[in-house]
Amino acid sequence: MKIALLHYASPPTVGGVELTLRHHAQLMIDAGYEVSIITGSGEQFDDRIPVQVVPEIGSRNADVLKVKQQLDAGQVTSDFEQLGDRMAETLRSLLNDVDVLIAHNVFTLHKNLALTAALHELVSPSPDGSATSLRYAHSAVVGRGGWGVRKVIAWHHDLAWTNDLYRSQLHDGYPWDLLREAWPKVQHVTVSKSRQVELAKLYQIDPNSIEVIPPGVDPANFFRWTSLTRELVTKLDLLAADLILLLPARITQRKNIERGIRVLAELRKQTQLDARLIVSGPPGPHNPANDAYLQSLLNLRRELKIDRAAHFLYECGLSDRLLIPDETLADLHTLADALFFPSQQEGFGIPMLEAGLTRLPIFCADIPALHETGQNDVHYFAPDADPIGLAQLIGRELISNRASRLQRRVRREYSWQRIFIDRIEPLLRAT
């Protein structure tokens, strides 16, 4: 499937729409679609994605600004008609073999009305295709044959007609009315439910006919995760988790890891959430009994049916080294919801300091060394605490904490990967 993304500008131009355009293009190309970008200004940012720059598609081009000044004053001139005719021919050529066109803001924003009119000429042709002048496009809709696009998606970020700041630049009639009419055979998408309601009222159509697909965030890029972290997150599907407890320790008996496994099983049962436990370290190297201890943990995990929820990173086989590098361990702190540290013996408690730097809530065993470090700023429990009560404590604290709730919701619902899988790709497949 060939997909073209259209907007006034693309990266490296800085802006929310431009950033969305970049993510959309890369997600689509990663999923195996053939993607190109058509824009008024920009540069190629990915070797796999061609960028076709047509200055007259932009909003800052001299001819476009001249026409906009005329239109803002209510004047539909020959300059507008000629500019639109040129762009219609350009778009027809660039989109000749495209299956899906996704145009951002062009359908509802007045930054380049000649572009909007040219697109309308191509998207909504008249049966006979007789008219050739954009001056008559609104009443005798133009079509020139050869339009190969099978689906047109209008992606709405901003609406000119509902924004008081723009009202003085808008006038009744053509071409301004193009911005407040639902064109036939166009799939409409808004970036929020509030925009959905706003657009439905403007177009006088059923809100349910408008898809809502928000922008997202890329945690891996935002936090500059290492390549190993990215591999781990993908392999374990950690972005889909509801709760993540981080237990940064080697696998030795004094770390009391079985307490974490039992608490995890109970937490999943009580909350019905996809809670996970990440044990970052390998088996301890100095005690032969650690191998037997590890086997007991694996048996317990299997017995409690949480093999896919309790993760021992040494099992993942993503590094030649048994120890997770410090950089990747730091990354895991940006992903986790809490530090879980049930150790029965410690001389100090460095993981608590690291969790403190990243503002992670801490649930730790009430032993002298950890109490000395955590003081009154962490949640304590007895090393032999009942897993049922301990799971209740963790669930209550994390689920009631607003910052923790928001972090989980962003990770689960607003990562670009989830948005693409859950919302964008189904829209493309519907083609």
PDB file of C-alpha atoms in Angstrom, residues 8-283:
ATOM      1  CA  TYR A   8       2.326  22.707   4.725  1.00  0.00           C
ATOM      2  CA  ALA A   9       5.646  21.806   6.358  1.00  0.00           C
ATOM      3  CA  SER A  10       7.549  18.754   7.592  1.00  0.00           C
ATOM      4  CA  PRO A  11      10.688  18.169   9.716  1.00  0.00           C
ATOM      5  CA  PRO A  12      13.077  19.742  10.465  1.00  0.00           C
ATOM      6  CA  THR A  13      10.409  22.440  10.874  1.00  0.00           C
ATOM      7  CA  VAL A  14       9.537  22.444  14.581  1.00  0.00           C
ATOM      8  CA  GLY A  15       5.867  22.030  15.441  1.00  0.00           C
ATOM      9  CA  GLY A  16       3.321  19.596  16.815  1.00  0.00           C
ATOM     10  CA  VAL A  17       1.876  18.667  13.422  1.00  0.00           C
ATOM     11  CA  GLU A  18       5.331  18.273  11.907  1.00  0.00           C
ATOM     12  CA  LEU A  19       6.372  15.981  14.764  1.00  0.00           C
ATOM     13  CA  THR A  20       3.203  13.936  14.300  1.00  0.00           C
ATOM     14  CA  LEU A  21       3.957  13.701  10.591  1.00  0.00           C
ATOM     15  CA  ARG A  22       7.412  12.320  11.333  1.00  0.00           C
ATOM     16  CA  HIS A  23       6.125   9.673  13.719  1.00  0.00           C
ATOM     17  CA  HIS A  24       3.307   8.648  11.389  1.00  0.00           C
ATOM     18  CA  ALA A  25       5.697   8.225   8.484  1.00  0.00           C
ATOM     19  CA  GLN A  26       8.231   6.182  10.446  1.00  0.00           C
ATOM     20  CA  LEU A  27       5.627   3.976  12.092  1.00  0.00           C
ATOM     21  CA  MET A  28       4.071   3.246   8.711  1.00  0.00           C
ATOM     22  CA  ILE A  29       7.368   2.492   7.020  1.00  0.00           C
ATOM     23  CA  ASP A  30       8.357   0.217   9.936  1.00  0.00           C
ATOM     24  CA  ALA A  31       5.079  -1.662   9.444  1.00  0.00           C
ATOM     25  CA  GLY A  32       5.871  -2.324   5.785  1.00  0.00           C
ATOM     26  CA  TYR A  33       3.891   0.410   4.052  1.00  0.00           C
ATOM     27  CA  GLU A  34       5.385   2.513   1.253  1.00  0.00           C
ATOM     28  CA  VAL A  35       5.359   6.096   2.477  1.00  0.00           C
ATOM     29  CA  SER A  36       6.182   9.494   1.002  1.00  0.00           C
ATOM     30  CA  ILE A  37       5.759  13.057   2.236  1.00  0.00           C
ATOM     31  CA  ILE A  38       4.527  15.985   0.152  1.00  0.00           C
ATOM     32  CA  THR A  39       5.229  19.316   1.789  1.00  0.00           C
ATOM     33  CA  GLY A  40       5.889  22.998   1.261  1.00  0.00           C
ATOM     34  CA  SER A  41       9.125  22.986   3.252  1.00  0.00           C
ATOM     35  CA  GLY A  42      11.255  20.300   4.832  1.00  0.00           C
ATOM     36  CA  GLU A  43      14.085  17.847   4.307  1.00  0.00           C
ATOM     37  CA  GLN A  44      14.463  14.093   4.168  1.00  0.00           C
ATOM     38  CA  PHE A  45      14.834  12.840   7.749  1.00  0.00           C
ATOM     39  CA  ASP A  46      14.751   9.090   7.032  1.00  0.00           C
ATOM     40  CA  ASP A  47      16.507   7.387   4.114  1.00  0.00           C
ATOM     41  CA  ARG A  48      13.465   5.171   3.610  1.00  0.00           C
ATOM     42  CA  ILE A  49      10.961   8.030   3.263  1.00  0.00           C
ATOM     43  CA  PRO A  50      11.140  10.332   0.206  1.00  0.00           C
ATOM     44  CA  VAL A  51      10.174  13.961   0.794  1.00  0.00           C
ATOM     45  CA  GLN A  52       8.810  15.953  -2.139  1.00  0.00           C
ATOM     46  CA  VAL A  53       9.114  19.693  -1.451  1.00  0.00           C
ATOM     47  CA  VAL A  54       6.742  21.931  -3.414  1.00  0.00           C
ATOM     48  CA  PRO A  55       7.142  25.511  -2.089  1.00  0.00           C
ATOM     49  CA  GLU A  56       3.617  26.530  -3.167  1.00  0.00           C
ATOM     50  CA  ILE A  57       2.159  23.878  -0.835  1.00  0.00           C
ATOM     51  CA  GLY A  58       3.602  25.743   2.139  1.00  0.00           C
ATOM     52  CA  SER A  59       2.060  28.570   4.123  1.00  0.00           C
ATOM     53  CA  ARG A  60       5.029  30.969   3.904  1.00  0.00           C
ATOM     54  CA  ASN A  61       5.620  30.950   0.161  1.00  0.00           C
ATOM     55  CA  ALA A  62       5.527  34.450  -1.405  1.00  0.00           C
ATOM     56  CA  ASP A  63       2.746  33.607  -3.888  1.00  0.00           C
ATOM     57  CA  VAL A  64       0.729  31.894  -1.176  1.00  0.00           C
ATOM     58  CA  LEU A  65       1.098  34.872   1.165  1.00  0.00           C
ATOM     59  CA  LYS A  66       0.052  37.250  -1.598  1.00  0.00           C
ATOM     60  CA  VAL A  67      -3.091  35.249  -2.274  1.00  0.00           C
ATOM     61  CA  LYS A  68      -3.824  34.918   1.445  1.00  0.00           C
ATOM     62  CA  GLN A  69      -3.648  38.664   1.881  1.00  0.00           C
ATOM     63  CA  GLN A  70      -6.219  39.057  -0.888  1.00  0.00           C
ATOM     64  CA  LEU A  71      -8.453  36.357   0.551  1.00  0.00           C
ATOM     65  CA  ASP A  72      -8.233  37.792   4.063  1.00  0.00           C
ATOM     66  CA  ALA A  73      -9.691  40.974   2.594  1.00  0.00           C
ATOM     67  CA  GLY A  74     -12.483  38.957   0.993  1.00  0.00           C
ATOM     68  CA  GLN A  75     -11.076  39.075  -2.569  1.00  0.00           C
ATOM     69  CA  VAL A  76     -11.101  35.941  -4.745  1.00  0.00           C
ATOM     70  CA  THR A  77      -8.716  36.952  -7.538  1.00  0.00           C
ATOM     71  CA  SER A  78      -7.157  35.441 -10.630  1.00  0.00           C
ATOM     72  CA  ASP A  79      -3.993  34.995  -8.539  1.00  0.00           C
ATOM     73  CA  PHE A  80      -5.896  32.549  -6.346  1.00  0.00           C
ATOM     74  CA  GLU A  81      -7.351  30.739  -9.366  1.00  0.00           C
ATOM     75  CA  GLN A  82      -4.018  30.397 -11.161  1.00  0.00           C
ATOM     76  CA  LEU A  83      -2.183  29.267  -8.022  1.00  0.00           C
ATOM     77  CA  GLY A  84      -4.840  26.660  -7.331  1.00  0.00           C
ATOM     78  CA  ASP A  85      -4.764  25.384 -10.924  1.00  0.00           C
ATOM     79  CA  ARG A  86      -0.992  24.912 -10.722  1.00  0.00           C
ATOM     80  CA  MET A  87      -1.240  23.057  -7.452  1.00  0.00           C
ATOM     81  CA  ALA A  88      -4.046  20.821  -8.718  1.00  0.00           C
ATOM     82  CA  GLU A  89      -1.835  19.711 -11.594  1.00  0.00           C
ATOM     83  CA  THR A  90       1.129  19.223  -9.254  1.00  0.00           C
ATOM     84  CA  LEU A  91      -0.891  17.166  -6.798  1.00  0.00           C
ATOM     85  CA  ARG A  92      -2.376  15.076  -9.589  1.00  0.00           C
ATOM     86  CA  SER A  93       1.119  14.191 -10.767  1.00  0.00           C
ATOM     87  CA  LEU A  94       2.527  13.485  -7.293  1.00  0.00           C
ATOM     88  CA  LEU A  95      -0.461  11.386  -6.215  1.00  0.00           C
ATOM     89  CA  ASN A  96      -0.946   9.468  -9.443  1.00  0.00           C
ATOM     90  CA  ASP A  97       0.013   6.064  -8.000  1.00  0.00           C
ATOM     91  CA  VAL A  98      -0.884   6.665  -4.340  1.00  0.00           C
ATOM     92  CA  ASP A  99      -3.464   4.466  -2.593  1.00  0.00           C
ATOM     93  CA  VAL A 100      -4.067   6.547   0.535  1.00  0.00           C
ATOM     94  CA  LEU A 101      -3.656  10.286   1.015  1.00  0.00           C
ATOM     95  CA  ILE A 102      -3.491  11.651   4.558  1.00  0.00           C
ATOM     96  CA  ALA A 103      -3.712  15.454   4.580  1.00  0.00           C
ATOM     97  CA  HIS A 104      -3.070  17.292   7.838  1.00  0.00           C
ATOM     98  CA  ASN A 105      -5.041  20.493   8.529  1.00  0.00           C
ATOM     99  CA  VAL A 106      -5.584  21.288   4.833  1.00  0.00           C
ATOM    100  CA  PHE A 107      -9.330  20.601   5.048  1.00  0.00           C
ATOM    101  CA  THR A 108     -10.095  22.977   7.929  1.00  0.00           C
ATOM    102  CA  LEU A 109      -7.325  25.587   8.109  1.00  0.00           C
ATOM    103  CA  HIS A 110      -7.011  28.677   5.921  1.00  0.00           C
ATOM    104  CA  LYS A 111      -3.205  28.916   5.755  1.00  0.00           C
ATOM    105  CA  ASN A 112      -3.227  28.006   2.045  1.00  0.00           C
ATOM    106  CA  LEU A 113      -6.756  28.082   0.650  1.00  0.00           C
ATOM    107  CA  ALA A 114      -5.548  27.619  -2.925  1.00  0.00           C
ATOM    108  CA  LEU A 115      -4.128  24.255  -1.819  1.00  0.00           C
ATOM    109  CA  THR A 116      -7.425  23.386  -0.151  1.00  0.00           C
ATOM    110  CA  ALA A 117      -9.341  24.295  -3.309  1.00  0.00           C
ATOM    111  CA  ALA A 118      -6.934  22.311  -5.495  1.00  0.00           C
ATOM    112  CA  LEU A 119      -7.349  19.273  -3.284  1.00  0.00           C
ATOM    113  CA  HIS A 120     -11.120  19.668  -3.383  1.00  0.00           C
ATOM    114  CA  GLU A 121     -10.953  19.732  -7.184  1.00  0.00           C
ATOM    115  CA  LEU A 122      -9.232  16.365  -7.144  1.00  0.00           C
ATOM    116  CA  VAL A 123     -11.041  14.695  -4.259  1.00  0.00           C
ATOM    117  CA  SER A 124     -14.595  15.660  -5.245  1.00  0.00           C
ATOM    118  CA  PRO A 125     -14.763  15.673  -9.065  1.00  0.00           C
ATOM    119  CA  SER A 126     -17.953  16.230 -11.045  1.00  0.00           C
ATOM    120  CA  PRO A 127     -19.236  13.293 -13.121  1.00  0.00           C
ATOM    121  CA  ASP A 128     -18.466  14.930 -16.473  1.00  0.00           C
ATOM    122  CA  GLY A 129     -15.242  16.631 -15.402  1.00  0.00           C
ATOM    123  CA  SER A 130     -16.065  19.517 -17.690  1.00  0.00           C
ATOM    124  CA  ALA A 131     -14.997  22.551 -15.700  1.00  0.00           C
ATOM    125  CA  THR A 132     -11.331  23.484 -15.659  1.00  0.00           C
ATOM    126  CA  SER A 133     -11.280  26.671 -13.620  1.00  0.00           C
ATOM    127  CA  LEU A 134     -11.085  26.684  -9.848  1.00  0.00           C
ATOM    128  CA  ARG A 135     -13.369  29.717  -9.876  1.00  0.00           C
ATOM    129  CA  TYR A 136     -16.224  27.323 -10.592  1.00  0.00           C
ATOM    130  CA  ALA A 137     -14.947  24.399  -8.560  1.00  0.00           C
ATOM    131  CA  HIS A 138     -17.416  24.839  -5.724  1.00  0.00           C
ATOM    132  CA  SER A 139     -20.533  24.908  -7.860  1.00  0.00           C
ATOM    133  CA  ALA A 140     -19.512  22.640 -10.749  1.00  0.00           C
ATOM    134  CA  VAL A 141     -16.939  20.496  -9.007  1.00  0.00           C
ATOM    135  CA  VAL A 142     -13.953  19.852 -11.210  1.00  0.00           C
ATOM    136  CA  GLY A 143     -12.490  16.477 -12.195  1.00  0.00           C
ATOM    137  CA  ARG A 144      -9.815  15.747 -14.759  1.00  0.00           C
ATOM    138  CA  GLY A 145      -9.567  11.962 -14.681  1.00  0.00           C
ATOM    139  CA  GLY A 146      -6.688   9.755 -13.598  1.00  0.00           C
ATOM    140  CA  TRP A 147      -7.142  10.287  -9.862  1.00  0.00           C
ATOM    141  CA  GLY A 148      -5.816   7.030  -8.426  1.00  0.00           C
ATOM    142  CA  VAL A 149      -6.192   7.659  -4.683  1.00  0.00           C
ATOM    143  CA  ARG A 150      -8.564   5.091  -3.186  1.00  0.00           C
ATOM    144  CA  LYS A 151      -8.914   6.665   0.245  1.00  0.00           C
ATOM    145  CA  VAL A 152      -8.524  10.231   1.500  1.00  0.00           C
ATOM    146  CA  ILE A 153      -8.056  10.860   5.216  1.00  0.00           C
ATOM    147  CA  ALA A 154      -8.434  14.392   6.552  1.00  0.00           C
ATOM    148  CA  TRP A 155      -6.427  14.688   9.783  1.00  0.00           C
ATOM    149  CA  HIS A 156      -7.718  17.673  11.745  1.00  0.00           C
ATOM    150  CA  HIS A 157      -5.553  19.354  14.364  1.00  0.00           C
ATOM    151  CA  ASP A 158      -6.961  22.895  14.090  1.00  0.00           C
ATOM    152  CA  LEU A 159     -10.240  24.384  12.814  1.00  0.00           C
ATOM    153  CA  ALA A 160     -10.278  27.910  11.403  1.00  0.00           C
ATOM    154  CA  TRP A 161     -14.056  28.499  11.554  1.00  0.00           C
ATOM    155  CA  THR A 162     -14.293  27.729  15.284  1.00  0.00           C
ATOM    156  CA  ASN A 163     -11.324  29.887  16.291  1.00  0.00           C
ATOM    157  CA  ASP A 164     -12.197  33.493  17.149  1.00  0.00           C
ATOM    158  CA  LEU A 165      -8.645  34.565  16.304  1.00  0.00           C
ATOM    159  CA  TYR A 166      -9.287  33.730  12.635  1.00  0.00           C
ATOM    160  CA  ARG A 167     -12.840  34.971  12.143  1.00  0.00           C
ATOM    161  CA  SER A 168     -11.796  38.294  10.598  1.00  0.00           C
ATOM    162  CA  GLN A 169      -9.890  36.359   7.906  1.00  0.00           C
ATOM    163  CA  LEU A 170     -12.872  34.196   6.908  1.00  0.00           C
ATOM    164  CA  HIS A 171     -15.827  35.119   4.692  1.00  0.00           C
ATOM    165  CA  ASP A 172     -19.009  33.479   3.529  1.00  0.00           C
ATOM    166  CA  GLY A 173     -18.888  31.680   0.204  1.00  0.00           C
ATOM    167  CA  TYR A 174     -16.208  29.975  -1.835  1.00  0.00           C
ATOM    168  CA  PRO A 175     -13.423  29.139  -1.037  1.00  0.00           C
ATOM    169  CA  TRP A 176     -13.852  29.729   2.709  1.00  0.00           C
ATOM    170  CA  ASP A 177     -16.898  27.440   2.855  1.00  0.00           C
ATOM    171  CA  LEU A 178     -14.651  24.527   1.886  1.00  0.00           C
ATOM    172  CA  LEU A 179     -13.282  24.691   5.425  1.00  0.00           C
ATOM    173  CA  ARG A 180     -16.663  24.072   7.058  1.00  0.00           C
ATOM    174  CA  GLU A 181     -18.158  21.442   4.775  1.00  0.00           C
ATOM    175  CA  ALA A 182     -17.743  17.662   5.039  1.00  0.00           C
ATOM    176  CA  TRP A 183     -16.437  16.616   1.644  1.00  0.00           C
ATOM    177  CA  PRO A 184     -17.940  13.381   0.335  1.00  0.00           C
ATOM    178  CA  LYS A 185     -15.946  10.141   0.523  1.00  0.00           C
ATOM    179  CA  VAL A 186     -13.400  11.572   2.970  1.00  0.00           C
ATOM    180  CA  GLN A 187     -12.534   9.871   6.282  1.00  0.00           C
ATOM    181  CA  HIS A 188     -12.209  12.479   9.018  1.00  0.00           C
ATOM    182  CA  VAL A 189      -9.862  12.138  11.998  1.00  0.00           C
ATOM    183  CA  THR A 190      -9.472  14.522  14.920  1.00  0.00           C
ATOM    184  CA  VAL A 191      -6.721  14.532  17.524  1.00  0.00           C
ATOM    185  CA  SER A 192      -9.072  14.667  20.530  1.00  0.00           C
ATOM    186  CA  LYS A 193     -12.666  14.047  21.517  1.00  0.00           C
ATOM    187  CA  SER A 194     -13.199  17.762  22.067  1.00  0.00           C
ATOM    188  CA  ARG A 195     -12.065  18.414  18.485  1.00  0.00           C
ATOM    189  CA  GLN A 196     -14.373  15.593  17.362  1.00  0.00           C
ATOM    190  CA  VAL A 197     -17.388  17.334  18.909  1.00  0.00           C
ATOM    191  CA  GLU A 198     -16.251  20.689  17.516  1.00  0.00           C
ATOM    192  CA  LEU A 199     -15.820  19.330  13.985  1.00  0.00           C
ATOM    193  CA  ALA A 200     -19.110  17.419  14.037  1.00  0.00           C
ATOM    194  CA  LYS A 201     -20.948  20.598  14.999  1.00  0.00           C
ATOM    195  CA  LEU A 202     -19.159  22.569  12.285  1.00  0.00           C
ATOM    196  CA  TYR A 203     -19.838  19.940   9.617  1.00  0.00           C
ATOM    197  CA  GLN A 204     -23.291  19.077  11.020  1.00  0.00           C
ATOM    198  CA  ILE A 205     -22.518  15.358  10.935  1.00  0.00           C
ATOM    199  CA  ASP A 206     -22.616  12.486  13.409  1.00  0.00           C
ATOM    200  CA  PRO A 207     -19.593  12.670  15.766  1.00  0.00           C
ATOM    201  CA  ASN A 208     -19.312   8.875  15.567  1.00  0.00           C
ATOM    202  CA  SER A 209     -18.390   9.184  11.888  1.00  0.00           C
ATOM    203  CA  ILE A 210     -15.205  10.970  12.946  1.00  0.00           C
ATOM    204  CA  GLU A 211     -12.278   8.898  14.239  1.00  0.00           C
ATOM    205  CA  VAL A 212     -10.323  10.174  17.246  1.00  0.00           C
ATOM    206  CA  ILE A 213      -6.592   9.401  17.075  1.00  0.00           C
ATOM    207  CA  PRO A 214      -4.415  11.476  19.416  1.00  0.00           C
ATOM    208  CA  PRO A 215      -0.741  12.278  19.021  1.00  0.00           C
ATOM    209  CA  GLY A 216       1.609  10.266  21.184  1.00  0.00           C
ATOM    210  CA  VAL A 217       5.000  10.192  22.814  1.00  0.00           C
ATOM    211  CA  ASP A 218       8.015   7.994  22.183  1.00  0.00           C
ATOM    212  CA  PRO A 219       9.432   7.018  25.594  1.00  0.00           C
ATOM    213  CA  ALA A 220      12.543   5.496  24.033  1.00  0.00           C
ATOM    214  CA  ASN A 221      13.521   8.746  22.321  1.00  0.00           C
ATOM    215  CA  PHE A 222      12.262  11.008  25.107  1.00  0.00           C
ATOM    216  CA  PHE A 223      14.421   9.250  27.704  1.00  0.00           C
ATOM    217  CA  ARG A 224      17.230   8.392  25.260  1.00  0.00           C
ATOM    218  CA  TRP A 225      17.014   4.692  26.095  1.00  0.00           C
ATOM    219  CA  THR A 226      19.935   2.462  25.149  1.00  0.00           C
ATOM    220  CA  SER A 227      19.537  -0.068  22.371  1.00  0.00           C
ATOM    221  CA  LEU A 228      19.478  -2.833  25.008  1.00  0.00           C
ATOM    222  CA  THR A 229      16.630  -1.119  26.859  1.00  0.00           C
ATOM    223  CA  ARG A 230      14.671  -0.845  23.626  1.00  0.00           C
ATOM    224  CA  GLU A 231      15.195  -4.542  22.956  1.00  0.00           C
ATOM    225  CA  LEU A 232      14.072  -5.479  26.452  1.00  0.00           C
ATOM    226  CA  VAL A 233      10.972  -3.295  26.272  1.00  0.00           C
ATOM    227  CA  THR A 234      10.010  -4.823  22.927  1.00  0.00           C
ATOM    228  CA  LYS A 235      10.787  -8.415  23.889  1.00  0.00           C
ATOM    229  CA  LEU A 236       8.840  -8.220  27.160  1.00  0.00           C
ATOM    230  CA  ASP A 237       6.123  -5.884  25.803  1.00  0.00           C
ATOM    231  CA  LEU A 238       6.632  -3.622  28.793  1.00  0.00           C
ATOM    232  CA  LEU A 239       4.793  -0.626  27.332  1.00  0.00           C
ATOM    233  CA  ALA A 240       1.594  -2.662  27.507  1.00  0.00           C
ATOM    234  CA  ALA A 241       1.993  -3.306  31.251  1.00  0.00           C
ATOM    235  CA  ASP A 242      -0.297  -1.642  33.781  1.00  0.00           C
ATOM    236  CA  LEU A 243       2.166  -1.689  36.679  1.00  0.00           C
ATOM    237  CA  ILE A 244       5.897  -2.348  36.729  1.00  0.00           C
ATOM    238  CA  LEU A 245       7.834  -3.111  39.916  1.00  0.00           C
ATOM    239  CA  LEU A 246      11.616  -2.918  39.633  1.00  0.00           C
ATOM    240  CA  LEU A 247      13.736  -5.171  41.841  1.00  0.00           C
ATOM    241  CA  PRO A 248      17.389  -4.280  41.094  1.00  0.00           C
ATOM    242  CA  ALA A 249      19.353  -7.091  42.713  1.00  0.00           C
ATOM    243  CA  ARG A 250      21.429 -10.164  42.040  1.00  0.00           C
ATOM    244  CA  ILE A 251      19.617 -13.462  42.504  1.00  0.00           C
ATOM    245  CA  THR A 252      20.726 -14.515  45.972  1.00  0.00           C
ATOM    246  CA  GLN A 253      18.671 -15.770  48.910  1.00  0.00           C
ATOM    247  CA  ARG A 254      19.142 -12.714  51.099  1.00  0.00           C
ATOM    248  CA  LYS A 255      17.424 -10.576  48.447  1.00  0.00           C
ATOM    249  CA  ASN A 256      14.154 -12.349  49.323  1.00  0.00           C
ATOM    250  CA  ILE A 257      13.027 -12.377  45.687  1.00  0.00           C
ATOM    251  CA  GLU A 258      10.404 -15.052  46.331  1.00  0.00           C
ATOM    252  CA  ARG A 259       8.530 -12.410  48.356  1.00  0.00           C
ATOM    253  CA  GLY A 260       8.389 -10.259  45.237  1.00  0.00           C
ATOM    254  CA  ILE A 261       7.077 -13.115  43.103  1.00  0.00           C
ATOM    255  CA  ARG A 262       4.313 -13.921  45.585  1.00  0.00           C
ATOM    256  CA  VAL A 263       3.382 -10.248  45.942  1.00  0.00           C
ATOM    257  CA  LEU A 264       3.241  -9.886  42.167  1.00  0.00           C
ATOM    258  CA  ALA A 265       0.860 -12.826  41.832  1.00  0.00           C
ATOM    259  CA  GLU A 266      -1.374 -11.397  44.546  1.00  0.00           C
ATOM    260  CA  LEU A 267      -1.240  -7.890  43.073  1.00  0.00           C
ATOM    261  CA  ARG A 268      -2.373  -9.192  39.702  1.00  0.00           C
ATOM    262  CA  LYS A 269      -5.172 -11.131  41.366  1.00  0.00           C
ATOM    263  CA  GLN A 270      -6.396  -8.236  43.501  1.00  0.00           C
ATOM    264  CA  THR A 271      -6.253  -5.508  40.866  1.00  0.00           C
ATOM    265  CA  GLN A 272      -6.885  -7.540  37.706  1.00  0.00           C
ATOM    266  CA  LEU A 273      -4.120  -5.420  36.176  1.00  0.00           C
ATOM    267  CA  ASP A 274      -1.187  -6.540  34.058  1.00  0.00           C
ATOM    268  CA  ALA A 275       1.384  -6.020  36.805  1.00  0.00           C
ATOM    269  CA  ARG A 276       5.007  -7.001  36.161  1.00  0.00           C
ATOM    270  CA  LEU A 277       8.125  -7.580  38.223  1.00  0.00           C
ATOM    271  CA  ILE A 278      11.588  -6.952  36.748  1.00  0.00           C
ATOM    272  CA  VAL A 279      14.551  -8.575  38.501  1.00  0.00           C
ATOM    273  CA  SER A 280      17.563  -6.956  36.913  1.00  0.00           C
ATOM    274  CA  GLY A 281      20.512  -9.020  38.164  1.00  0.00           C
ATOM    275  CA  PRO A 282      21.909 -12.467  37.343  1.00  0.00           C
ATOM    276  CA  PRO A 283      22.496 -15.249  39.889  1.00  0.00           C
TER     277      PRO A 283
END
